[in-house]
Every structure is written in structure tokens, then in C-alpha cells.
Amino acid sequence: MEASCSRCLLLLFLLTCELAPEVAGEVEESSDGPGTAQGPIWLTDVPTAEEFISAAEVAIVGFFQDLEIPVVSVFHSMVQKFQDVSFGISNNSEVLAHYNITRNSISLFRLVDNEQLKLEGEEVENMEAAKLSLFIETNSLRLVTEYNTKTGFGLFNTMIEIHLLLVISKASPEYAENMNRYRKAARLFQGKILFVLVDSGMKENEKVISFFKLKKSQLPALAIYRTFDDQWDTLPITEVTVEHVKNFCDGFLEGKLLRENRTSEEKTPKVEL
Ligand SMILES: *[C@@H]1O[C@H](CO)[C@@H](O)[C@H](O)[C@H]1NC(C)=O
Ligand SMILES: *[C@@H]1O[C@H](CO)[C@@H](O)[C@H](O)[C@H]1NC(C)=O
Ligand SMILES: *[C@@H]1O[C@H](CO)[C@@H](O)[C@H](O)[C@H]1NC(C)=O
């Protein structure tokens, strides 16, 4: 990952060196609280597998020729841990052949960039829970991905080179409605721009906010960043609308930079009443 990321000065800077293997040992905050005990879905034929994968924003599938290898029980334990990810499992030879599986493997399929990431062979057969967990957390990119030190790395493990960030406090009363509209806008740019949510209420995200030279008084704001040339722009907003987001993204794609014109106005920053 590092090699392909030599260009990503921004995020490597932002992330500092927090992605030590130990982070996977942190206590997880489960988004939905403790769920009911459930196993992965058995994918017993090709149509079932295809339908399962295409229905999920993030699907993790264990393709196992041998169900006795140690990672299988580790794989089962992930289902409990990641309630908002779809888990499938298959040992069906036609399914394995369809996905070109020749060795035991675990694949992550995601909708947002149509990507399939694969762990296979000996690497996966004896994989520990912490490592598999970190792989899932890092690479589970969604239509709107919440930024944290793990997804921050995953955001560069994609072909999509433009990232849009909505910087907003999740505790603000307008959050839910703004998020709905942001998600709607994300569909318009699926495959072209990765949509990211940055919770300005999290202390660990202050680095992101200051990188984009945004002041607390300017939030919520949109920030856009292109990985191959480090070009970026920002737009403070009072509320998210599909139109705001669309205009901002279209403008950036056409090469307009709003921040250049804003520097002169910065003496009169937006005031929140
Ligand atoms: C798949 O696993 C099931 C359950 O353990 C087993 O009954 C079946 O024989 C396996 N199929 C193959 C192709 O190995
Ligand atoms: C499997 O491999 C073949 C030949 O390399 C390729 O055409 C096909 O798209 C692959 N299938 C999947 C599901 O990746
Ligand atoms: C910035 O200001 C210049 C000069 O007033 C104007 O021509 C240009 O269109 C502006 N750019 C944007 C992105 O608004």
C-alpha cells in the first residue's frame, strides 16, 4: 500500500503513524449495538452469490475449498463484529470457479468503486482475528465513508482519485437531514468522486480540518481533494443540498478553485448566530 501511496502526501501526513497493528485491538464501537447471533450467508450457487454481492455496499465472502482451516472460525467471528457488513461463505465448486478462486481466499467486494480486494493462500489460512478485522475496517468504503485513521488508509487503496469531504458535527441537530442529502448527491458521482464524512466533533479529525485551513466558524463545510496533484478546494456552507454539492464538484472538475477568490474575503468569515 505504501508504494502506491508515495503521492498521497496529504493523508499520510494526516494519519501520522497511528495505523500500528495494535489499533486493531482497540475496543470496537458497534454502530448498532449487540446484534443477534448470525452466521454468514451460504452461497450455494452462482446466481445466489452474484445477487448477494451486488445487493451489498460492502460484502465479504469467504471462498473456502477446505472448511477445516483455522481462518474459517475467525471468519465466522467477524459476522458478529461488523453488523453493517454482509458476510457470505461458499465451498461450492461452481461458485469458486466463477470467481476464479484456486486457493482458499477471502474477498471484499464493494459497490462504491466496483472493486474486489482479495486475501488468499497461506496469508489467509492462518490469519488472526486482529489482522482480518483491520483489513475489513480499512477497506470497507461505502457510498459515504466515515473518515477515521483506518478508512483514511483505505481511501487511497482505490482508483478513484477525487475525494469529497463533508466536515460536520455528527452531534448537530441538522446532521441527519444533511447526511441524507449528501448521500443522495453521492449517487450522482458514484465511481468518479469518493464521498467522505468527517465528524468535526472528533478530536482526532482536527488535523484534517486544519489541513484544509478551515476554521470552526466556517463549519459545516465541503472540502475536495485530488490525490494525483494534491489540488484541493473548500466551500463553507450553511446546509447541504444536492445542488450545492453538485455545483461544487462540477466546478472543481472544471478547474475552478473557489478558495483563491475567498482569501480576500477571509477578513469577514461566515458568522454563526
Ligand atoms: C461444503 O460444506 C458442507 C458443510 O460442511 C459439506 O457438507 C459439503 O460436502 C462441502 N462441499 C464441498 C464441495 O466440499
Ligand atoms: C475470471 O477470469 C477470467 C479470465 O481471466 C475473466 O475473464 C473473468 O472476468 C474472471 N471472473 C471474475 C468473476 O473475476
Ligand atoms: C474568481 O475571481 C475571478 C475574478 O473576479 C473570476 O474571473 C473567476 O471566475 C472567479 N472564480 C471563481 C471560481 O468564482
Tab-separated table of N, CA, C and O in Angstrom, residues 160-164 188-195 224-226 228-229 231 233 245-258:
chain	number	residue	atom	x	y	z
A	160	ILE	N	-10.282	5.675	-7.522
A	160	ILE	CA	-10.951	6.982	-7.555
A	160	ILE	C	-10.021	8.037	-6.936
A	160	ILE	O	-9.603	7.912	-5.791
A	161	GLU	N	-9.722	9.051	-7.720
A	161	GLU	CA	-8.667	9.987	-7.313
A	161	GLU	C	-9.176	11.276	-6.691
A	161	GLU	O	-8.396	12.097	-6.241
A	162	ILE	N	-10.497	11.465	-6.721
A	162	ILE	CA	-11.029	12.685	-6.120
A	162	ILE	C	-11.902	12.313	-4.923
A	162	ILE	O	-12.752	11.428	-5.013
A	163	HIS	N	-11.629	12.980	-3.815
A	163	HIS	CA	-12.373	12.713	-2.588
A	163	HIS	C	-13.086	13.989	-2.153
A	163	HIS	O	-12.480	15.051	-2.116
A	164	LEU	N	-14.363	13.857	-1.848
A	164	LEU	CA	-15.122	14.987	-1.321
A	164	LEU	C	-15.385	14.732	0.154
A	164	LEU	O	-15.843	13.648	0.517
A	188	LEU	N	-24.835	10.592	-7.539
A	188	LEU	CA	-24.592	11.282	-8.823
A	188	LEU	C	-23.136	11.154	-9.270
A	188	LEU	O	-22.837	11.261	-10.453
A	189	PHE	N	-22.247	10.975	-8.307
A	189	PHE	CA	-20.813	10.954	-8.640
A	189	PHE	C	-20.184	9.589	-8.367
A	189	PHE	O	-18.962	9.467	-8.300
A	190	GLN	N	-21.020	8.575	-8.205
A	190	GLN	CA	-20.504	7.240	-7.895
A	190	GLN	C	-19.497	6.785	-8.957
A	190	GLN	O	-19.768	6.876	-10.153
A	191	GLY	N	-18.340	6.332	-8.496
A	191	GLY	CA	-17.303	5.893	-9.424
A	191	GLY	C	-16.384	7.025	-9.880
A	191	GLY	O	-15.347	6.779	-10.481
A	192	LYS	N	-16.780	8.282	-9.610
A	192	LYS	CA	-15.951	9.425	-10.030
A	192	LYS	C	-15.346	10.146	-8.836
A	192	LYS	O	-14.197	10.570	-8.863
A	193	ILE	N	-16.170	10.315	-7.799
A	193	ILE	CA	-15.709	11.026	-6.606
A	193	ILE	C	-16.110	10.199	-5.387
A	193	ILE	O	-17.244	9.739	-5.294
A	194	LEU	N	-15.165	9.995	-4.481
A	194	LEU	CA	-15.474	9.271	-3.245
A	194	LEU	C	-16.013	10.261	-2.219
A	194	LEU	O	-15.373	11.270	-1.952
A	195	PHE	N	-17.153	9.959	-1.653
A	195	PHE	CA	-17.748	10.844	-0.654
A	195	PHE	C	-17.358	10.380	0.753
A	195	PHE	O	-17.495	9.209	1.081
A	224	ILE	N	-12.688	19.368	-1.031
A	224	ILE	CA	-12.464	18.396	-2.108
A	224	ILE	C	-10.970	18.293	-2.351
A	224	ILE	O	-10.223	19.277	-2.196
A	225	TYR	N	-10.523	17.096	-2.677
A	225	TYR	CA	-9.089	16.833	-2.774
A	225	TYR	C	-8.820	15.842	-3.900
A	225	TYR	O	-9.531	14.861	-4.047
A	226	ARG	N	-7.794	16.124	-4.704
A	226	ARG	CA	-7.431	15.201	-5.783
A	226	ARG	C	-6.064	14.608	-5.459
A	226	ARG	O	-5.104	15.365	-5.254
A	228	PHE	N	-3.784	12.860	-7.225
A	228	PHE	CA	-2.603	12.810	-8.091
A	228	PHE	C	-1.844	14.126	-8.196
A	228	PHE	O	-0.672	14.134	-8.514
A	229	ASP	N	-2.501	15.240	-7.896
A	229	ASP	CA	-1.760	16.504	-7.929
A	229	ASP	C	-1.927	17.329	-6.651
A	229	ASP	O	-1.512	18.494	-6.607
A	231	GLN	N	-4.291	18.851	-5.531
A	231	GLN	CA	-5.131	20.050	-5.662
A	231	GLN	C	-6.320	19.929	-4.705
A	231	GLN	O	-6.836	18.826	-4.505
A	233	ASP	N	-9.828	22.228	-2.635
A	233	ASP	CA	-10.659	23.417	-2.512
A	233	ASP	C	-11.636	23.200	-1.356
A	233	ASP	O	-11.848	22.066	-0.925
A	245	VAL	N	-23.676	20.609	-3.549
A	245	VAL	CA	-22.636	19.600	-3.701
A	245	VAL	C	-22.302	19.405	-5.177
A	245	VAL	O	-21.145	19.368	-5.583
A	246	LYS	N	-23.351	19.346	-5.979
A	246	LYS	CA	-23.157	19.115	-7.407
A	246	LYS	C	-22.376	20.267	-8.051
A	246	LYS	O	-21.423	20.048	-8.789
A	247	ASN	N	-22.789	21.497	-7.721
A	247	ASN	CA	-22.094	22.659	-8.291
A	247	ASN	C	-20.633	22.723	-7.867
A	247	ASN	O	-19.751	23.048	-8.660
A	248	PHE	N	-20.404	22.421	-6.608
A	248	PHE	CA	-19.036	22.469	-6.085
A	248	PHE	C	-18.155	21.422	-6.783
A	248	PHE	O	-17.039	21.724	-7.232
A	249	CYS	N	-18.699	20.206	-6.908
A	249	CYS	CA	-17.930	19.132	-7.563
A	249	CYS	C	-17.719	19.440	-9.044
A	249	CYS	O	-16.606	19.303	-9.565
A	250	ASP	N	-18.780	19.861	-9.713
A	250	ASP	CA	-18.654	20.178	-11.143
A	250	ASP	C	-17.626	21.288	-11.349
A	250	ASP	O	-16.798	21.220	-12.260
A	251	GLY	N	-17.672	22.308	-10.498
A	251	GLY	CA	-16.720	23.424	-10.601
A	251	GLY	C	-15.283	22.940	-10.452
A	251	GLY	O	-14.402	23.302	-11.230
A	252	PHE	N	-15.060	22.096	-9.466
A	252	PHE	CA	-13.710	21.573	-9.228
A	252	PHE	C	-13.238	20.747	-10.424
A	252	PHE	O	-12.092	20.874	-10.862
A	253	LEU	N	-14.152	19.929	-10.952
A	253	LEU	CA	-13.789	19.097	-12.110
A	253	LEU	C	-13.433	19.965	-13.320
A	253	LEU	O	-12.630	19.583	-14.161
A	254	GLU	N	-14.055	21.155	-13.380
A	254	GLU	CA	-13.750	22.071	-14.489
A	254	GLU	C	-12.526	22.937	-14.198
A	254	GLU	O	-12.160	23.786	-15.004
A	255	GLY	N	-11.959	22.777	-13.011
A	255	GLY	CA	-10.736	23.513	-12.692
A	255	GLY	C	-10.930	24.825	-11.941
A	255	GLY	O	-9.979	25.579	-11.754
A	256	LYS	N	-12.170	25.092	-11.516
A	256	LYS	CA	-12.401	26.326	-10.742
A	256	LYS	C	-11.991	26.107	-9.298
A	256	LYS	O	-12.325	25.084	-8.711
A	257	LEU	N	-11.308	27.089	-8.727
A	257	LEU	CA	-10.938	26.989	-7.320
A	257	LEU	C	-11.536	28.161	-6.552
A	257	LEU	O	-11.111	29.302	-6.698
A	258	LEU	N	-12.524	27.869	-5.744
A	258	LEU	CA	-13.214	28.926	-5.010
A	258	LEU	C	-12.329	29.544	-3.938
A	258	LEU	O	-12.440	30.718	-3.631
